[in-house]
Coordinates of N, CA and C in Angstrom, one line a residue:
M1 N 18.5 -53.8 29.6 CA 18.3 -53.4 28.3 C 16.9 -52.8 28.0
K2 N 15.9 -53.4 28.6 CA 14.5 -52.9 28.5 C 14.4 -51.5 29.1
N3 N 15.1 -51.3 30.2 CA 15.0 -50.0 30.8 C 15.7 -48.9 29.9
L4 N 16.7 -49.3 29.2 CA 17.4 -48.4 28.3 C 16.5 -48.0 27.1
L5 N 15.8 -49.1 26.5 CA 14.9 -48.8 25.4 C 13.7 -48.0 25.9
N6 N 13.2 -48.3 27.1 CA 12.1 -47.5 27.6 C 12.5 -46.0 27.8
S7 N 13.7 -45.8 28.3 CA 14.2 -44.5 28.5 C 14.4 -43.7 27.2
M8 N 14.8 -44.5 26.2 CA 15.0 -43.8 24.9 C 13.7 -43.5 24.3
K9 N 12.6 -44.3 24.4 CA 11.3 -44.0 23.9 C 10.7 -42.8 24.6
V10 N 10.9 -42.7 25.9 CA 10.4 -41.6 26.7 C 11.1 -40.3 26.2
A11 N 12.4 -40.4 26.1 CA 13.2 -39.2 25.6 C 12.8 -38.8 24.2
F12 N 12.6 -39.8 23.3 CA 12.1 -39.5 22.0 C 10.7 -38.8 22.0
T13 N 9.9 -39.3 22.8 CA 8.5 -38.8 22.9 C 8.5 -37.3 23.4
I14 N 9.3 -37.1 24.4 CA 9.4 -35.7 25.0 C 10.0 -34.8 24.0
I15 N 11.1 -35.2 23.3 CA 11.7 -34.3 22.3 C 10.7 -34.1 21.1
S16 N 10.0 -35.1 20.7 CA 9.0 -34.9 19.6 C 7.9 -33.9 20.0
C17 N 7.5 -34.0 21.3 CA 6.4 -33.1 21.7 C 7.0 -31.7 21.8
L18 N 8.2 -31.5 22.2 CA 8.8 -30.1 22.3 C 9.0 -29.6 20.9
V19 N 9.4 -30.4 19.9 CA 9.6 -29.9 18.5 C 8.2 -29.5 17.9
I20 N 7.2 -30.3 18.2 CA 5.9 -30.0 17.6 C 5.4 -28.7 18.3
T21 N 5.5 -28.6 19.6 CA 5.1 -27.4 20.3 C 5.8 -26.1 19.7
L22 N 7.1 -26.2 19.5 CA 7.9 -25.1 19.0 C 7.4 -24.8 17.6
F23 N 7.1 -25.8 16.8 CA 6.7 -25.6 15.4 C 5.4 -24.8 15.3
F24 N 4.5 -25.1 16.2 CA 3.2 -24.4 16.1 C 3.2 -23.1 16.8
T25 N 4.1 -22.8 17.8 CA 4.0 -21.6 18.5 C 5.2 -20.7 18.2
G26 N 6.2 -21.1 17.4 CA 7.4 -20.4 17.2 C 7.2 -19.1 16.4
C27 N 6.8 -19.2 15.2 CA 6.7 -18.0 14.3 C 5.3 -17.9 13.8
K28 N 4.8 -16.7 14.1 CA 3.4 -16.4 13.6 C 3.5 -15.2 12.8
D29 N 2.7 -15.1 11.7 CA 2.6 -13.9 10.9 C 2.2 -12.7 11.7
D30 N 1.5 -12.9 12.8 CA 1.0 -11.8 13.6 C 2.2 -11.1 14.3
D31 N 3.3 -11.8 14.5 CA 4.5 -11.2 15.2 C 5.3 -10.3 14.3
I32 N 5.0 -10.3 13.0 CA 5.8 -9.5 12.1 C 5.1 -8.1 12.0
P33 N 5.9 -7.1 12.4 CA 5.3 -5.8 12.3 C 5.1 -5.3 10.9
P34 N 4.1 -4.4 10.7 CA 3.9 -3.9 9.3 C 5.1 -3.0 8.9
P35 N 5.4 -2.9 7.6 CA 6.5 -2.1 7.2 C 6.2 -0.6 7.6
D36 N 7.3 0.2 7.6 CA 7.1 1.6 7.9 C 6.5 2.4 6.8
C37 N 6.6 1.9 5.6 CA 6.1 2.7 4.4 C 5.6 1.7 3.4
G38 N 4.9 2.2 2.4 CA 4.4 1.4 1.3 C 3.0 1.0 1.5
C39 N 2.5 0.3 0.5 CA 1.0 -0.1 0.5 C 0.6 -0.9 1.6
E40 N 1.5 -1.7 2.2 CA 1.2 -2.6 3.3 C 1.4 -2.0 4.7
S41 N 1.8 -0.7 4.7 CA 2.1 0.0 6.0 C 0.8 0.4 6.6
E42 N 1.0 0.9 7.8 CA -0.2 1.4 8.6 C -0.8 2.6 8.0
T43 N -2.1 2.8 8.1 CA -2.8 4.0 7.6 C -2.4 5.2 8.4
R44 N -2.0 6.3 7.7 CA -1.7 7.5 8.4 C -2.9 8.4 8.5
T45 N -3.7 8.5 7.5 CA -4.8 9.4 7.4 C -5.9 8.7 6.6
I46 N -7.2 8.9 7.0 CA -8.3 8.4 6.3 C -9.1 9.5 5.6
I47 N -9.3 9.3 4.3 CA -10.2 10.2 3.6 C -11.6 9.5 3.5
P48 N -12.5 9.9 4.3 CA -13.8 9.2 4.3 C -14.7 9.6 3.1
E49 N -15.6 8.8 2.7 CA -16.5 9.1 1.6 C -17.3 10.3 1.8
S50 N -17.6 10.6 3.1 CA -18.4 11.8 3.4 C -17.8 13.1 3.1
T51 N -16.5 13.1 2.9 CA -15.8 14.4 2.5 C -16.1 14.8 1.0
N52 N -16.6 13.8 0.2 CA -16.8 14.0 -1.2 C -15.6 14.7 -1.9
L53 N -14.4 14.2 -1.6 CA -13.2 14.8 -2.2 C -13.1 14.5 -3.7
I54 N -12.9 15.6 -4.4 CA -12.7 15.5 -5.9 C -11.3 15.8 -6.3
G55 N -10.7 14.9 -7.1 CA -9.4 15.1 -7.6 C -9.3 14.7 -9.0
Q56 N -8.1 14.5 -9.5 CA -7.9 14.0 -10.9 C -7.0 12.8 -10.9
I57 N -7.4 11.8 -11.7 CA -6.6 10.6 -11.8 C -5.9 10.6 -13.2
A58 N -4.7 10.1 -13.2 CA -3.9 10.0 -14.4 C -3.1 8.7 -14.3
Y59 N -2.6 8.2 -15.5 CA -1.7 7.1 -15.5 C -0.3 7.7 -15.8
K60 N 0.6 7.5 -14.9 CA 1.9 8.1 -15.1 C 2.8 7.2 -15.8
T61 N 3.4 7.7 -16.9 CA 4.4 6.9 -17.7 C 5.7 7.7 -17.7
Q62 N 6.7 7.0 -18.2 CA 8.0 7.7 -18.2 C 8.1 8.5 -19.5
I63 N 8.1 9.8 -19.4 CA 8.2 10.7 -20.6 C 9.5 11.3 -20.7
D64 N 10.3 11.3 -19.6 CA 11.6 11.8 -19.5 C 12.6 10.7 -19.1
S65 N 13.7 10.5 -19.8 CA 14.6 9.4 -19.4 C 15.2 9.5 -18.0
Q66 N 15.1 10.7 -17.5 CA 15.6 10.9 -16.1 C 14.5 10.6 -15.1
D67 N 13.3 10.5 -15.5 CA 12.2 10.3 -14.6 C 11.9 8.8 -14.4
D68 N 12.3 8.2 -13.3 CA 11.9 6.8 -13.0 C 11.2 6.7 -11.7
Y69 N 10.4 7.8 -11.4 CA 9.7 7.9 -10.1 C 8.3 7.3 -10.3
Y70 N 8.1 6.1 -9.8 CA 6.8 5.5 -9.7 C 6.0 5.5 -11.1
N71 N 6.7 5.1 -12.1 CA 6.1 5.1 -13.5 C 5.1 3.9 -13.6
N72 N 4.3 4.0 -14.6 CA 3.3 2.9 -15.0 C 2.4 2.6 -13.8
T73 N 1.9 3.7 -13.2 CA 1.0 3.5 -12.1 C -0.1 4.6 -12.2
F74 N -1.2 4.4 -11.5 CA -2.2 5.4 -11.5 C -1.9 6.4 -10.3
W75 N -2.1 7.7 -10.6 CA -1.9 8.7 -9.6 C -3.2 9.5 -9.5
I76 N -3.5 9.9 -8.2 CA -4.6 10.9 -8.0 C -4.0 12.1 -7.5
G77 N -4.4 13.2 -8.0 CA -3.9 14.5 -7.6 C -5.1 15.3 -7.0
Y78 N -4.8 16.0 -5.9 CA -5.8 16.8 -5.3 C -5.2 18.2 -4.8
T79 N -5.9 19.3 -5.2 CA -5.4 20.6 -4.8 C -6.4 21.1 -3.8
E80 N -5.9 21.6 -2.6 CA -6.8 22.1 -1.6 C -7.5 23.4 -2.1
Q81 N -8.7 23.6 -1.7 CA -9.5 24.7 -2.2 C -9.0 26.1 -1.8
N82 N -8.5 26.2 -0.6 CA -8.0 27.6 -0.2 C -6.5 27.7 -0.3
C83 N -5.9 26.8 -1.0 CA -4.4 26.9 -1.1 C -4.0 26.2 -2.4
S84 N -3.9 27.1 -3.4 CA -3.6 26.6 -4.8 C -2.3 25.9 -4.9
N85 N -1.4 26.2 -4.0 CA -0.1 25.6 -4.0 C 0.0 24.2 -3.3
C86 N -1.1 24.0 -2.5 CA -1.1 22.7 -1.6 C -1.6 21.6 -2.5
I87 N -0.7 20.8 -3.0 CA -1.1 19.7 -3.9 C -0.7 18.4 -3.3
H88 N -1.6 17.5 -3.3 CA -1.4 16.2 -2.8 C -1.4 15.2 -3.9
H89 N -0.3 14.4 -4.0 CA -0.1 13.4 -5.0 C -0.2 12.1 -4.4
M90 N -1.1 11.2 -4.9 CA -1.3 9.9 -4.3 C -1.2 8.8 -5.3
I91 N -0.3 7.8 -5.0 CA -0.1 6.7 -5.9 C -1.1 5.6 -5.5
V92 N -1.9 5.1 -6.4 CA -2.9 4.1 -6.1 C -2.3 2.7 -5.8
C93 N -2.6 2.2 -4.6 CA -2.1 0.9 -4.3 C -2.9 -0.2 -4.9
N94 N -4.2 -0.1 -4.8 CA -5.1 -1.2 -5.2 C -5.8 -0.9 -6.5
E95 N -5.0 -0.9 -7.6 CA -5.5 -0.6 -8.9 C -6.6 -1.5 -9.4
D96 N -6.7 -2.7 -8.8 CA -7.7 -3.6 -9.2 C -9.1 -3.1 -8.9
L97 N -9.2 -2.2 -7.9 CA -10.5 -1.5 -7.6 C -11.0 -0.7 -8.8
L98 N -10.0 -0.2 -9.6 CA -10.4 0.7 -10.7 C -11.1 -0.1 -11.8
G99 N -10.8 -1.4 -11.9 CA -11.4 -2.3 -12.9 C -11.0 -1.8 -14.3
S100 N -11.8 -1.9 -15.3 CA -11.5 -1.5 -16.6 C -12.0 -0.1 -16.9
E101 N -12.6 0.5 -15.9 CA -13.2 1.9 -16.2 C -12.2 2.9 -16.5
F102 N -11.0 2.8 -16.1 CA -10.0 3.8 -16.4 C -8.9 3.4 -17.4
D103 N -9.1 2.2 -18.0 CA -8.1 1.7 -19.0 C -7.9 2.7 -20.1
D104 N -8.9 3.5 -20.5 CA -8.7 4.4 -21.6 C -7.7 5.5 -21.4
I105 N -7.5 5.8 -20.1 CA -6.5 6.9 -19.8 C -5.1 6.4 -19.8
I106 N -4.9 5.1 -19.8 CA -3.6 4.5 -19.9 C -3.0 4.8 -21.2
V107 N -3.7 4.7 -22.3 CA -3.3 4.9 -23.6 C -3.3 6.4 -24.0
S108 N -4.4 7.1 -23.6 CA -4.6 8.5 -24.1 C -3.8 9.5 -23.3
G109 N -3.4 9.1 -22.1 CA -2.7 10.1 -21.2 C -3.6 11.2 -20.7
E110 N -4.9 11.0 -20.8 CA -5.9 11.9 -20.3 C -5.9 12.0 -18.8
V111 N -6.3 13.1 -18.3 CA -6.5 13.3 -16.9 C -8.0 13.4 -16.6
V112 N -8.5 12.6 -15.7 CA -10.0 12.5 -15.5 C -10.3 12.9 -14.1
E113 N -11.4 13.7 -13.9 CA -11.9 14.1 -12.6 C -12.6 12.9 -11.9
V114 N -12.3 12.7 -10.6 CA -12.9 11.6 -9.9 C -13.3 12.1 -8.5
K115 N -14.3 11.4 -7.9 CA -14.6 11.6 -6.5 C -14.1 10.3 -5.8
F116 N -13.3 10.4 -4.7 CA -12.6 9.3 -4.2 C -12.5 9.3 -2.6
S117 N -12.3 8.2 -2.1 CA -12.0 8.1 -0.6 C -11.0 7.0 -0.5
G118 N -10.3 7.0 0.7 CA -9.3 5.9 0.9 C -8.4 6.1 2.1
N119 N -7.5 5.3 2.2 CA -6.5 5.3 3.4 C -5.2 5.7 2.8
L120 N -4.6 6.8 3.4 CA -3.3 7.3 3.0 C -2.2 6.6 3.8
K121 N -1.1 6.2 3.1 CA 0.0 5.5 3.7 C 1.3 6.2 3.3
R122 N 2.3 6.1 4.1 CA 3.6 6.7 3.9 C 4.3 6.2 2.7
I123 N 4.8 7.1 1.8 CA 5.5 6.6 0.7 C 7.0 6.3 1.1
C124 N 7.6 5.4 0.4 CA 8.9 5.0 0.8 C 10.0 5.9 0.2
E125 N 9.8 6.4 -0.9 CA 10.8 7.1 -1.6 C 10.3 8.5 -2.1
L126 N 10.7 9.5 -1.5 CA 10.2 10.9 -1.9 C 11.0 11.3 -3.2
P127 N 10.4 12.2 -4.0 CA 11.2 12.7 -5.1 C 12.4 13.5 -4.6
V128 N 13.4 13.7 -5.4 CA 14.6 14.4 -5.0 C 14.3 15.8 -4.6
A129 N 13.5 16.5 -5.3 CA 13.2 17.9 -5.0 C 11.7 18.1 -5.3
F130 N 11.1 18.8 -4.3 CA 9.7 19.1 -4.5 C 9.3 20.3 -3.6
P131 N 8.3 21.1 -3.9 CA 7.9 22.2 -3.0 C 7.4 21.7 -1.7
A132 N 7.6 22.5 -0.7 CA 7.3 22.1 0.7 C 5.8 22.0 0.9
D133 N 5.0 22.6 0.0 CA 3.5 22.5 0.2 C 2.9 21.4 -0.7
E134 N 3.7 20.5 -1.1 CA 3.2 19.3 -1.9 C 3.5 18.1 -1.1
T135 N 2.5 17.1 -1.2 CA 2.8 15.8 -0.5 C 2.7 14.7 -1.5
F136 N 3.4 13.6 -1.1 CA 3.4 12.4 -1.9 C 3.1 11.2 -0.9
E137 N 2.1 10.5 -1.3 CA 1.6 9.4 -0.4 C 1.1 8.2 -1.3
Y138 N 0.9 7.1 -0.7 CA 0.2 6.0 -1.3 C -1.3 6.1 -0.8
I139 N -2.2 5.6 -1.6 CA -3.6 5.6 -1.2 C -4.1 4.2 -1.6
T140 N -4.8 3.6 -0.6 CA -5.6 2.4 -0.8 C -7.0 2.9 -0.9
L141 N -7.5 2.8 -2.1 CA -8.9 3.4 -2.3 C -9.9 2.5 -1.7
T142 N -10.9 3.2 -1.1 CA -12.1 2.5 -0.6 C -13.3 2.8 -1.5
S143 N -13.2 3.9 -2.3 CA -14.2 4.1 -3.3 C -13.6 5.1 -4.3
I144 N -14.1 5.0 -5.6 CA -13.7 6.0 -6.6 C -14.9 6.0 -7.6
E145 N -15.2 7.2 -8.1 CA -16.2 7.4 -9.0 C -15.8 8.4 -10.1
R146 N -15.9 8.0 -11.3 CA -15.5 8.8 -12.5 C -16.6 9.9 -12.6
L147 N -16.2 11.2 -12.8 CA -17.1 12.2 -12.9 C -17.2 12.7 -14.4

């Protein structure tokens, strides 16, 4: 009888150790790959501060009942200097970086010139139709300055 109890204690101890080991090594957040698109996806391109890129920021609202494309978000637009048709549309991921400095344009609908830098990420949903020389991306801002 004692041997049976000792065997059961040993088996219980071994099983407990295995369960604890599996619990701590089984699932780690590091094992989850980043999404293919969106604000949490990998950076595709970096716009460094040293480029002194100047664009325009606006707060996009739904002005057309058919338009439900990323409304109620801040967008930055940038047109390349030597290509007036080459327009880059960037939806701001980290709006908290803007603070209250841009709150006035939410109500006014004003477009404001800014100098900015950040990390571009792939957008998940492209507009139905857009010119080939326009891009749509997310941006995680690293700096922004109202001009």
